[in-house]
mmCIF file of C-alpha atoms (C1' of nucleotides) in Angstrom:
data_model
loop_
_atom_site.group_PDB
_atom_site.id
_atom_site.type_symbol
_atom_site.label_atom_id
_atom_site.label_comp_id
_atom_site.label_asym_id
_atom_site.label_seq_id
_atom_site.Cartn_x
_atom_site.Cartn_y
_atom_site.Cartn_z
ATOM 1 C CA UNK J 402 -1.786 10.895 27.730
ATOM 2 C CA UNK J 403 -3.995 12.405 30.504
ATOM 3 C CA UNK J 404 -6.793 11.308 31.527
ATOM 4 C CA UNK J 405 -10.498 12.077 30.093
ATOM 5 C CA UNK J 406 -10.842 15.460 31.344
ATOM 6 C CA UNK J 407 -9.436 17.598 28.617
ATOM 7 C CA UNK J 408 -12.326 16.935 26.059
ATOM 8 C CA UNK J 409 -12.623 19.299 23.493
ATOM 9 C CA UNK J 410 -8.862 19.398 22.563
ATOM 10 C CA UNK J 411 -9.611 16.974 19.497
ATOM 11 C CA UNK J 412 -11.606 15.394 16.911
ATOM 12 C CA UNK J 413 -12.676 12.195 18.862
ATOM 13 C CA UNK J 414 -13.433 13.634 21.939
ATOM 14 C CA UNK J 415 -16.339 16.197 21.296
ATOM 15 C CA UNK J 416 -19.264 15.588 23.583
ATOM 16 C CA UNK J 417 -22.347 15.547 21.835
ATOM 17 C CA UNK J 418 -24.323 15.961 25.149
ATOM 18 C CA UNK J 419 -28.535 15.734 24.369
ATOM 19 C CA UNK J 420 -27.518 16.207 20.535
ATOM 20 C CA UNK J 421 -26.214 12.914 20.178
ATOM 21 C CA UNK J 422 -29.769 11.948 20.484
ATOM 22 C CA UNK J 423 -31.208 13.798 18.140
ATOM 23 C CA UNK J 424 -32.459 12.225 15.005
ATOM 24 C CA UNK J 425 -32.523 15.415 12.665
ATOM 25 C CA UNK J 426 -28.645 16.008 13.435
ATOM 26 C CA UNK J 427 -27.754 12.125 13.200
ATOM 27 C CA UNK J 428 -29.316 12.012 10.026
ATOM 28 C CA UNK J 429 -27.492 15.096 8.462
ATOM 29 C CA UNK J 430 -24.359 13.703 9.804
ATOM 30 C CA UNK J 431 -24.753 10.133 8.414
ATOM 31 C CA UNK J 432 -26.062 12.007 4.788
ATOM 32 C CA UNK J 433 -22.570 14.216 4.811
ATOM 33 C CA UNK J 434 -20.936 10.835 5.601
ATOM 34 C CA UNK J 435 -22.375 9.048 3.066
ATOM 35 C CA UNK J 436 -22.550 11.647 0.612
ATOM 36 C CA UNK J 437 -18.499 11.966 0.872
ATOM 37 C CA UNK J 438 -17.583 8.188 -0.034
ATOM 38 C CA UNK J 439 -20.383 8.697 -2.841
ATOM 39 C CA UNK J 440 -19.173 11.587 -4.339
ATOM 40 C CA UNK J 441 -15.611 9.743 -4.560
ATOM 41 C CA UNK J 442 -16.792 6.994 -6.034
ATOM 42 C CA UNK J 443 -18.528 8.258 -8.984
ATOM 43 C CA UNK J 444 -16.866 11.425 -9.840
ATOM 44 C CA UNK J 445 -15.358 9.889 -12.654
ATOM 45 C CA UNK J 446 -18.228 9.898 -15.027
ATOM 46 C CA UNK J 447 -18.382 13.538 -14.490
ATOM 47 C CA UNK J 448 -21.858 13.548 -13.346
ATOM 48 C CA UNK J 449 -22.930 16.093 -10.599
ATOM 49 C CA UNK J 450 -24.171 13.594 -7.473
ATOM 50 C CA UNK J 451 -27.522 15.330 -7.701
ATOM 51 C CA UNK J 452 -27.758 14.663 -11.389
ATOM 52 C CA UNK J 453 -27.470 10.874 -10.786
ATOM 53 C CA UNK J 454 -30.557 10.366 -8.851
ATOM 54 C CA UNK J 455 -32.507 12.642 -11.101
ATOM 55 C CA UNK J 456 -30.701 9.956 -14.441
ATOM 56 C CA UNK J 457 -31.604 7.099 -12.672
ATOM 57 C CA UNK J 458 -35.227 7.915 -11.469
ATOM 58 C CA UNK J 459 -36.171 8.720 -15.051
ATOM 59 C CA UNK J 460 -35.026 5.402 -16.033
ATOM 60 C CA UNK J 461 -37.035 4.278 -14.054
ATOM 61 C CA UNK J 462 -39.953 6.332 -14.566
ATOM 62 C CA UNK J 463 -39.710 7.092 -18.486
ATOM 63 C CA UNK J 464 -41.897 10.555 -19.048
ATOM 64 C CA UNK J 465 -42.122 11.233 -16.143
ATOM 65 C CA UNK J 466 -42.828 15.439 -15.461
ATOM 66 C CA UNK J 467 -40.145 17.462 -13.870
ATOM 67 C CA UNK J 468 -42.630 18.591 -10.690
ATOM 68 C CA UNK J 469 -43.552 14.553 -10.123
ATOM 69 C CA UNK J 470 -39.282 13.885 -10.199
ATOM 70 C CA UNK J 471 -39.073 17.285 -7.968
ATOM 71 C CA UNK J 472 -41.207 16.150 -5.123
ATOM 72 C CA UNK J 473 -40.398 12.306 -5.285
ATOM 73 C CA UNK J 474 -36.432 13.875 -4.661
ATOM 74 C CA UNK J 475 -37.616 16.443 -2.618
ATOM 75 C CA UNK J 476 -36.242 19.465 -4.068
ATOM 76 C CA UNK J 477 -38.045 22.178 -5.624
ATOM 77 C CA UNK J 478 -39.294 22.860 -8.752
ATOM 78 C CA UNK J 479 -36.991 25.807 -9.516
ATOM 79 C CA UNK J 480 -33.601 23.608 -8.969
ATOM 80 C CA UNK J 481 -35.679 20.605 -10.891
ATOM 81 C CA UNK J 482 -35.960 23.373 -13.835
ATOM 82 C CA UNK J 483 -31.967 24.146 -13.486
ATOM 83 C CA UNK J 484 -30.844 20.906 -13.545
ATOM 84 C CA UNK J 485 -33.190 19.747 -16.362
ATOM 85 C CA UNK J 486 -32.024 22.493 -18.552
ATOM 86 C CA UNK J 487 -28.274 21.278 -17.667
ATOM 87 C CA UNK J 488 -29.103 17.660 -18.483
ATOM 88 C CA UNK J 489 -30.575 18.159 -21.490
ATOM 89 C CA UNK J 490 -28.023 20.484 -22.553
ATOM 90 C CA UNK J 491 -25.595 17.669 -21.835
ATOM 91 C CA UNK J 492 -27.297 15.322 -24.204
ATOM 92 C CA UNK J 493 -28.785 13.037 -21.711
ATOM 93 C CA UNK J 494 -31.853 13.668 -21.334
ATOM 94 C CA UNK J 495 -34.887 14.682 -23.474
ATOM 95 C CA UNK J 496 -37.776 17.085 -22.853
ATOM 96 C CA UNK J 497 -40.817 17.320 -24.622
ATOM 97 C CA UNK J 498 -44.289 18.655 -23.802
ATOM 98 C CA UNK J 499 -47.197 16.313 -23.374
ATOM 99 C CA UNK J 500 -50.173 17.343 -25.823
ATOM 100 C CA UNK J 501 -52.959 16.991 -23.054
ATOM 101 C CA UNK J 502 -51.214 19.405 -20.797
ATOM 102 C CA UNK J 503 -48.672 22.159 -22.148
ATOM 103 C CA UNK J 504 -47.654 23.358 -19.566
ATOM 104 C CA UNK J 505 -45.947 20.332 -18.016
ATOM 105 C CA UNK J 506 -42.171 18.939 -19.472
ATOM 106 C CA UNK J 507 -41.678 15.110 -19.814
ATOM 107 C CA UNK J 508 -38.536 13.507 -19.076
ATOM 108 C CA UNK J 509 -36.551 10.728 -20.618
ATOM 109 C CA UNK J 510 -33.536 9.250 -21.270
ATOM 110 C CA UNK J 511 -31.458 9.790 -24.171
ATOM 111 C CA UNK J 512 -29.530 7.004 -25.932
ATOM 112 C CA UNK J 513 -26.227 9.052 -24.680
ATOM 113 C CA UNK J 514 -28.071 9.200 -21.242
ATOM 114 C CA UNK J 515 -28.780 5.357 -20.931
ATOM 115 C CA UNK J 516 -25.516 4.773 -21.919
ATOM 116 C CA UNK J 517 -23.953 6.970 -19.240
ATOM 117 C CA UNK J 518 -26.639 5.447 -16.799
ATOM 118 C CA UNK J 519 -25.488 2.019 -17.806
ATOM 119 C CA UNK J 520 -21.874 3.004 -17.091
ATOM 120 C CA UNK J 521 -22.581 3.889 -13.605
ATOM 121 C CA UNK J 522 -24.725 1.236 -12.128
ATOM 122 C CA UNK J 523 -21.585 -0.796 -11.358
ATOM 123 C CA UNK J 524 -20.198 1.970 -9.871
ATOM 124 C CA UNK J 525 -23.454 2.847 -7.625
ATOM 125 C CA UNK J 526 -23.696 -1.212 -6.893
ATOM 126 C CA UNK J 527 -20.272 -1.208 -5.409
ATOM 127 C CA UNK J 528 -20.840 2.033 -3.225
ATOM 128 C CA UNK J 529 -23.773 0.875 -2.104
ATOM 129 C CA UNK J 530 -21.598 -2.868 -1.252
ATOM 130 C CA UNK J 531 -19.051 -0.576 0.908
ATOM 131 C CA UNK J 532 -21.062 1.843 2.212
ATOM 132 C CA UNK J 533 -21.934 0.006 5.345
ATOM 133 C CA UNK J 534 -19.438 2.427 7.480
ATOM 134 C CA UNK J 535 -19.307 0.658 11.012
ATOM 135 C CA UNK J 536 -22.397 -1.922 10.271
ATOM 136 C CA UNK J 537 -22.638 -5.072 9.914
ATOM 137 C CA UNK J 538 -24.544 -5.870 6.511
ATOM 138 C CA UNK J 539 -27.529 -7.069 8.183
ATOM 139 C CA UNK J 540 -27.758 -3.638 10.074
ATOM 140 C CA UNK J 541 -27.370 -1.650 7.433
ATOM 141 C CA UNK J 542 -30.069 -3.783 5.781
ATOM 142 C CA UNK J 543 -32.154 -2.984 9.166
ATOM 143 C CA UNK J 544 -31.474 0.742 8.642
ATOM 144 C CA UNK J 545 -32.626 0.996 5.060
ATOM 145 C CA UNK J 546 -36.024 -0.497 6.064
ATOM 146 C CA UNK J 547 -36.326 1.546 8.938
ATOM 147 C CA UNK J 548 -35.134 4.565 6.545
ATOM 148 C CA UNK J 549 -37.859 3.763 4.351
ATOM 149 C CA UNK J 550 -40.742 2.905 7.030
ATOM 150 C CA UNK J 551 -39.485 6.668 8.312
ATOM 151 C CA UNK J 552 -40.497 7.916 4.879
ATOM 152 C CA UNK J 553 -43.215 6.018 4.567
ATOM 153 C CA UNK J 554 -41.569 4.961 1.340
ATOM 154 C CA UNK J 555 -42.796 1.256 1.590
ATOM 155 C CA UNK J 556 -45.145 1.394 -1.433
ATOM 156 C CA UNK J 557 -43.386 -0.567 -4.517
ATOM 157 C CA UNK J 558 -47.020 0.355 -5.706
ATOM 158 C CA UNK J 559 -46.635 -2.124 -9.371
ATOM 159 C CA UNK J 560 -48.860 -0.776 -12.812
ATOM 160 C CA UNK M 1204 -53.393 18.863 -2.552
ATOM 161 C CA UNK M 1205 -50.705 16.151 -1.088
ATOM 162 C CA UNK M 1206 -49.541 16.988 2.706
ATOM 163 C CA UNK M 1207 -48.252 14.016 3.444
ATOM 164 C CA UNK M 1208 -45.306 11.821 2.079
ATOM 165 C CA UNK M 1209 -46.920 11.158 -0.827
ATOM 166 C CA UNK M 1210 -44.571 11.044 -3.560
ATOM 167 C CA UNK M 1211 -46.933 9.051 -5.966
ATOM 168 C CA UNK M 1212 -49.221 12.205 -6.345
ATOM 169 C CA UNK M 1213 -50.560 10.923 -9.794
ATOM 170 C CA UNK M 1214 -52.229 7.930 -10.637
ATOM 171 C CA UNK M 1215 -49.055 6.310 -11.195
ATOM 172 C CA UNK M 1216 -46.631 6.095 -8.295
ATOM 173 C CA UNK M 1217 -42.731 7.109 -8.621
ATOM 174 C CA UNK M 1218 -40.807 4.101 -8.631
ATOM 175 C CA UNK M 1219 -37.971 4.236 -7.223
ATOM 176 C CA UNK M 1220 -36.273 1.147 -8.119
ATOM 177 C CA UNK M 1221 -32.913 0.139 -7.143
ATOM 178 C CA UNK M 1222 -32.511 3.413 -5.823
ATOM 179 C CA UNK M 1223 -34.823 2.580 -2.851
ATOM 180 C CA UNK M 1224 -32.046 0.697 -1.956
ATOM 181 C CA UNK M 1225 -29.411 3.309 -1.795
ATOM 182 C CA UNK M 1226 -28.455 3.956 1.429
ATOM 183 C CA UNK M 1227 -26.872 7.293 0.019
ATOM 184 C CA UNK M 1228 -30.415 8.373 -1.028
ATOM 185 C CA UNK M 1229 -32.667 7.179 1.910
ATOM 186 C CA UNK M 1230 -30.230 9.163 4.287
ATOM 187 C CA UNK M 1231 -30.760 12.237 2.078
ATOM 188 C CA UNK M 1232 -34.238 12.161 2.165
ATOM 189 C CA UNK M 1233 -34.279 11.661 5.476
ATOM 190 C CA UNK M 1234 -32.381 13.869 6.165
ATOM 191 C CA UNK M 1235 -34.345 16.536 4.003
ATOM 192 C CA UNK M 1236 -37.650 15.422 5.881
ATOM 193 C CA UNK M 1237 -36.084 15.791 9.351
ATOM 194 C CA UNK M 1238 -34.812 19.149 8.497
ATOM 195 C CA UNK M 1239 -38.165 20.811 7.252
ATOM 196 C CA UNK M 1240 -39.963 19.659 10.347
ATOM 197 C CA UNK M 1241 -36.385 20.734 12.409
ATOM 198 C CA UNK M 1242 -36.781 24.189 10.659
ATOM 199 C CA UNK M 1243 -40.887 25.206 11.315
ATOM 200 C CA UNK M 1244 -40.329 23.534 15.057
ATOM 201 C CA UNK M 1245 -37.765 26.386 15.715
ATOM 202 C CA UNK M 1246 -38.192 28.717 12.943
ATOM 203 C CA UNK M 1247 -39.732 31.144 15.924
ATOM 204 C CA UNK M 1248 -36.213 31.305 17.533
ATOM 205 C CA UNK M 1249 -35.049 34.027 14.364
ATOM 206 C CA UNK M 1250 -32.026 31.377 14.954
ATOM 207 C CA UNK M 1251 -30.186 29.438 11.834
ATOM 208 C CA UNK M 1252 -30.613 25.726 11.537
ATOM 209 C CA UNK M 1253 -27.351 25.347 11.305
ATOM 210 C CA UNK M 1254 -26.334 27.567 14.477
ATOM 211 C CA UNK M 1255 -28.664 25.787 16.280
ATOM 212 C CA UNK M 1256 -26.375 22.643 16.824
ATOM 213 C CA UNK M 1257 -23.117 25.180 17.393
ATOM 214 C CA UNK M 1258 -24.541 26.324 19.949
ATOM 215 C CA UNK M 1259 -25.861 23.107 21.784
ATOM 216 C CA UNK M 1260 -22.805 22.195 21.094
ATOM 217 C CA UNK M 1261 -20.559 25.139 22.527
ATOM 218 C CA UNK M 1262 -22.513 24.581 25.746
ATOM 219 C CA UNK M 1263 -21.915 21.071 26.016
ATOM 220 C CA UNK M 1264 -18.061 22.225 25.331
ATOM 221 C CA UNK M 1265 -17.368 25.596 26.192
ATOM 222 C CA UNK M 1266 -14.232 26.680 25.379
ATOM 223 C CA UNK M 1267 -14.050 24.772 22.315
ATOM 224 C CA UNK M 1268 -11.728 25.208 19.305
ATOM 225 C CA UNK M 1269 -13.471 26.248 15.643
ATOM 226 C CA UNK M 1270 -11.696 23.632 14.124
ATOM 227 C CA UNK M 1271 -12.363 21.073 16.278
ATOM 228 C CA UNK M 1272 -16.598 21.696 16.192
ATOM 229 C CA UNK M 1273 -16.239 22.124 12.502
ATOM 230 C CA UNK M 1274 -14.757 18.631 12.306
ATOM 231 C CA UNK M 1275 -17.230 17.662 15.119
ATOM 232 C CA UNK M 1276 -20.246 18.691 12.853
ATOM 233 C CA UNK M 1277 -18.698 17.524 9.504
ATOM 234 C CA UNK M 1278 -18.678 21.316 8.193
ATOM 235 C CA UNK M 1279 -15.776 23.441 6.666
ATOM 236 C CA UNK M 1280 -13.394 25.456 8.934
ATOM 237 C CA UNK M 1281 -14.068 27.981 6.238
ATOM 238 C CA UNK M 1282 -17.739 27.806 7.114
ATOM 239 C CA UNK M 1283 -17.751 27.545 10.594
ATOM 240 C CA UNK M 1284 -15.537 31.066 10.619
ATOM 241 C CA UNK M 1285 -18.679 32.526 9.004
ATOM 242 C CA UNK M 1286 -20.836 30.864 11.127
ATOM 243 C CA UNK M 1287 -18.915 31.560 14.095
ATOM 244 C CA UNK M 1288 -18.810 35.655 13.351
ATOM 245 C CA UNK M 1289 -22.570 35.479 13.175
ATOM 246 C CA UNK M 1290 -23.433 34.543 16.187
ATOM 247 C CA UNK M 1291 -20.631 36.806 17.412
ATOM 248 C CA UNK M 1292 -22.218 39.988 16.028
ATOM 249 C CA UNK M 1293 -25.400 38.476 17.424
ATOM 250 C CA UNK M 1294 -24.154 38.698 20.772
ATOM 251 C CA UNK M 1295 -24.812 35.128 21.149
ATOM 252 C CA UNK M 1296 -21.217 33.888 21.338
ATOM 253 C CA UNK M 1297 -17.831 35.003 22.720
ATOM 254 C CA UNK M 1298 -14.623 34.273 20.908
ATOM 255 C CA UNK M 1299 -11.085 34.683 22.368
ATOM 256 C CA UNK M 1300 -7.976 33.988 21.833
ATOM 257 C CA UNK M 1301 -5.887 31.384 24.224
ATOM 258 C CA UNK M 1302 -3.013 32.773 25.490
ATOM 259 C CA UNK M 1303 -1.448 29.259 24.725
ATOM 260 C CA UNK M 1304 -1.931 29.468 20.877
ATOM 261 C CA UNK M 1305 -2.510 33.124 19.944
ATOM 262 C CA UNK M 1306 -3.764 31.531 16.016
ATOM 263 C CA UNK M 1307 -6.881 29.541 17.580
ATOM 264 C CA UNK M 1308 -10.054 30.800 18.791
ATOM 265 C CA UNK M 1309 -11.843 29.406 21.534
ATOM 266 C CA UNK M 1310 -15.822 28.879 22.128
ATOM 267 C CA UNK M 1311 -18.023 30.447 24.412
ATOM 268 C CA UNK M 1312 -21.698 30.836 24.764
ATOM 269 C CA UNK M 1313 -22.679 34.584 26.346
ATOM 270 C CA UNK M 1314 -25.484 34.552 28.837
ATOM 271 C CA UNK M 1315 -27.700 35.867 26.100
ATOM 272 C CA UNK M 1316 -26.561 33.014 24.456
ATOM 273 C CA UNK M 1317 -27.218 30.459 27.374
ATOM 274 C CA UNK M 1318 -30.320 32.136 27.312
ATOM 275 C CA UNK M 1319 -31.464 31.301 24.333
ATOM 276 C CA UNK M 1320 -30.118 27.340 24.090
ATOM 277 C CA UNK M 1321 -32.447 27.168 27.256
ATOM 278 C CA UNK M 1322 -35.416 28.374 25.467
ATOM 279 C CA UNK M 1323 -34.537 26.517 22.200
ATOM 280 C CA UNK M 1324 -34.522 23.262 24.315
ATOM 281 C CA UNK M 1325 -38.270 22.699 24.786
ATOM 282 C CA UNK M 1326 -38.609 22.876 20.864
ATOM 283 C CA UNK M 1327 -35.913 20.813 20.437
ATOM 284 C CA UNK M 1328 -36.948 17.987 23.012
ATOM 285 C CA UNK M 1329 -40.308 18.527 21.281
ATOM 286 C CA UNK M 1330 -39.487 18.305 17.664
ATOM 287 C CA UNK M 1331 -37.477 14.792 19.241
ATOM 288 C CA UNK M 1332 -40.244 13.811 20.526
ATOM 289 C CA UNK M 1333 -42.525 13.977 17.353
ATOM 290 C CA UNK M 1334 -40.161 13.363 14.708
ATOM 291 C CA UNK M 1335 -40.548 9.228 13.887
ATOM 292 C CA UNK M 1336 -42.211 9.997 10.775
ATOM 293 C CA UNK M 1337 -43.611 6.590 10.321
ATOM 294 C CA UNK M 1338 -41.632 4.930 13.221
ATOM 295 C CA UNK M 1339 -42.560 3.450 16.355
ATOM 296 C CA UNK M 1340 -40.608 4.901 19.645
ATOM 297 C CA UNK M 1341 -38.888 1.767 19.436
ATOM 298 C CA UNK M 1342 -37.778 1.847 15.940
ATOM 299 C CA UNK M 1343 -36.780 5.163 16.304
ATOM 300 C CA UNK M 1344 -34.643 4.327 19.191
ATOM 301 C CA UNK M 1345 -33.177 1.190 17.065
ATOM 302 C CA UNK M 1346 -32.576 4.001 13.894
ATOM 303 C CA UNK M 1347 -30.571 6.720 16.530
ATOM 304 C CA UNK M 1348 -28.485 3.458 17.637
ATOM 305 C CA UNK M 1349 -27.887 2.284 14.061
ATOM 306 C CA UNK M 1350 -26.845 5.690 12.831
ATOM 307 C CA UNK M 1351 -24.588 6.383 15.720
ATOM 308 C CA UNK M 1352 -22.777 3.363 14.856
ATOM 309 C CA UNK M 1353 -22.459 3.916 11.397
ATOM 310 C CA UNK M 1354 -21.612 7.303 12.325
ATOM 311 C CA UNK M 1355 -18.642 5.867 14.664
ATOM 312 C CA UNK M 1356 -19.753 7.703 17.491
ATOM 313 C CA UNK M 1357 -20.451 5.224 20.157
ATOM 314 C CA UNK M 1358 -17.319 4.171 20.388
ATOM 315 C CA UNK M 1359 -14.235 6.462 21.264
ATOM 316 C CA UNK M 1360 -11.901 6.395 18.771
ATOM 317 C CA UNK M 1361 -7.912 6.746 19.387
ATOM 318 C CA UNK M 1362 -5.213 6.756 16.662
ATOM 319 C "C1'" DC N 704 -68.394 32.041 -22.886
ATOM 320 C "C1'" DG N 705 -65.458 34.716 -19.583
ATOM 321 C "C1'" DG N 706 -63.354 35.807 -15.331
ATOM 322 C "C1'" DA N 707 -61.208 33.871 -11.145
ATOM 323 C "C1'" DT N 708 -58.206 30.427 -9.299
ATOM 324 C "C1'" DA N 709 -54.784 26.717 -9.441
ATOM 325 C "C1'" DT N 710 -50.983 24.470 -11.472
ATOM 326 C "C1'" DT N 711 -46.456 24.048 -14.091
ATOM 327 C "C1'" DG N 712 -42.202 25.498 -15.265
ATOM 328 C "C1'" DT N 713 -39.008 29.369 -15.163
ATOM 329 C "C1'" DC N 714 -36.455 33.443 -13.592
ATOM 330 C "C1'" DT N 715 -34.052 36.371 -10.109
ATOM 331 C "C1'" DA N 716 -32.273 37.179 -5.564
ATOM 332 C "C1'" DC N 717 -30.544 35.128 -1.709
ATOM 333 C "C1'" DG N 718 -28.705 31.760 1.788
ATOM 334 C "C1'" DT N 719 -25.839 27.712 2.632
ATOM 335 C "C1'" DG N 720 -21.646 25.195 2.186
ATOM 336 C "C1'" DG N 721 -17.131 23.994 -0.016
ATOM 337 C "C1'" DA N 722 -12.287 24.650 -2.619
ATOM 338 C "C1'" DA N 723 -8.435 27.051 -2.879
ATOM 339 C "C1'" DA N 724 -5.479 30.752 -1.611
ATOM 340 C "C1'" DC N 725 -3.941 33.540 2.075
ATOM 341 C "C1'" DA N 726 -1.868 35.632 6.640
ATOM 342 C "C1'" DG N 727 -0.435 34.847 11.144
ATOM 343 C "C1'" DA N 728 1.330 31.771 14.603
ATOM 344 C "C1'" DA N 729 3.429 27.451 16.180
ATOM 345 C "C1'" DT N 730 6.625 23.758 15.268
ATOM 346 C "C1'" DT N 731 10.549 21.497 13.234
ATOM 347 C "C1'" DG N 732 15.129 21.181 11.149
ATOM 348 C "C1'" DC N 733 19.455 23.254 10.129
ATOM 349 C "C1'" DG C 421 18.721 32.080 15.556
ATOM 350 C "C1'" DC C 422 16.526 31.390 11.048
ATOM 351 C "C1'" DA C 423 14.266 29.131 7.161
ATOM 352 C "C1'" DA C 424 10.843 25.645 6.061
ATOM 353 C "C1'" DT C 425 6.778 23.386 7.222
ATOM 354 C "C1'" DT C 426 2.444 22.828 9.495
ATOM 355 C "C1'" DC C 427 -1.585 24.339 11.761
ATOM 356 C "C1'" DT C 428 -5.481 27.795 12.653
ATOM 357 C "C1'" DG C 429 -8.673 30.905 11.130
ATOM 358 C "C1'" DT C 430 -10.015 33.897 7.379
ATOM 359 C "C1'" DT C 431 -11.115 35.616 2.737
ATOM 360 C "C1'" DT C 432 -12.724 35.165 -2.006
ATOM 361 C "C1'" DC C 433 -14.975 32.803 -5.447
ATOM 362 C "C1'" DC C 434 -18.032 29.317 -6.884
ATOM 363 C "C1'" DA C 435 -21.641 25.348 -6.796
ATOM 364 C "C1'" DC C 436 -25.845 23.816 -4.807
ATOM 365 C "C1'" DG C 437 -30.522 24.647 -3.341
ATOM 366 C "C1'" DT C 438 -34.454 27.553 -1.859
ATOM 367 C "C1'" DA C 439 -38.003 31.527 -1.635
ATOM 368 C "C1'" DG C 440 -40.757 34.296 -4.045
ATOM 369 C "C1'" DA C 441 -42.473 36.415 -8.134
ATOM 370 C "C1'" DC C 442 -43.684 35.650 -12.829
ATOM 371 C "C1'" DA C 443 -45.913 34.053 -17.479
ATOM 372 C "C1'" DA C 444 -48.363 30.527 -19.612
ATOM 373 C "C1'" DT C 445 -51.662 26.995 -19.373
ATOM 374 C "C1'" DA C 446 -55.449 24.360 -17.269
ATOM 375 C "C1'" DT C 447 -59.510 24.120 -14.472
ATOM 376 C "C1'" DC C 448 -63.517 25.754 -11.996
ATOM 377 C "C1'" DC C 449 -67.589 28.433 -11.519
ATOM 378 C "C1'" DG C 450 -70.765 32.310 -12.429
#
DNA sequence: CGGATATTGTCTACGTGGAAACAGAATTGC
DNA sequence: GCAATTCTGTTTCCACGTAGACAATATCCG
């Protein structure tokens, strides 16, 4: 082995010069990171991992509007639409248009789709329990609260 | 009309429930936030987000291997071919061939390319500089540390 | 009321990124 | 040396997600 000079010949020894720095490319590298082990984990239930969050938000949220679910993922209202469709094709969910406004589409859970979100909580728990890559569990509680102060997601606003 | 972070736009906020606690789903939407500020910071460039941090990074290692930045940046070899051609037919980049191993391709930035990293720079330092979202400087020095060591990428790792 | 504007979901075209198959070159085993 | 395997980049096809235009509905204002 020679010494440190001949970066660049593999994986480990990149230099990420001012870019290791930079929040926006940390961030996209920790999301593909995490996004790998998650995709893993719950492929089994044949669910697309974009299809989860939108399953599990509108358990939370029962009714809630496609364009409200869009923003609060932050995608746009044309994949929303797409996905929707597929969902509801799939039995899961259920769409139905609100009498004070027709234009809008609520969104809720089918028996089939509470069912399948049921089955996957464990699943989700358990990722969430490993996914602490090289933290401790106390800093990767630290990073979710900074994660959310960053989105100014601090707001468990209660009805 | 909602400009900021607002994902409650209605009188009754999103919940987000347990997943406010996914890791998997903060990073996402961070990473989603970052990159729409990252894009209209340096949309003036006419350059690719995603070309943006090959070529930082070919300067930082010139003479680099397209495998070895695709595995650097978590991206396809695949993709970073395509990539890679692009900024080659944008006279931005220079690929050869080592005489060493006549299948690889090495890295190199031209000097129109230097020239434009150097004028990307300012944006980028800028866009840095502005983009804690809700954070403090501090906490957004404590987030780049926390992600780099989820990430692995503090310290070196050998096989 | 009736026209102008805004909002909501949808459609089409396009860009981004990956999976799998491939060709060429390097390496290994015989 | 020669076949088999492995590594590198490339190509093709496909999934994901967006941008922009669109129709239908709601709202605002004369």
């Amino acid at each position: 082995m020679a010494d440190m000079l001949d970066r660049g010949t593999h994986d480990g020894a990149v230099r990420f010069g001012p870019l290791a720095e930079s929040l926006g490319l940390l961030l996209r590298l920790s999301q593909l990171h995490s996004f790998h082990d998650f995709y893993t984990a719950l492929e089994r239930h044949h669910v697309r991992p974009g299809e989860i969050s939108i399953l599990m938000m509108i358990r939370e949220n029962p009714g809630i509007r496609q364009g409200v679910l869009a923003s609060a993922l932050m995608i746009k209202r044309a994949h929303m639409a797409k996905m929707a469709r597929r969902l509801e094709d799939a039995g899961l969910i259920e769409r139905s248009v609100p009498p004070d406004d027709r234009r809008a589409m609520e969104l809720r859970l089918t028996a089939q789709g509470e069912l399948r979100a049921a089955e996957m909580t464990p699943d989700l728990e358990a990722h969430e329990a490993r996914n602490f890559g090289g933290l401790t569990p106390e800093e990767a509680a630290t990073l979710r609260t900074l994660l959310r102060k960053y989105l100014a997601l601090d707001a468990p606003k209660e009805d």
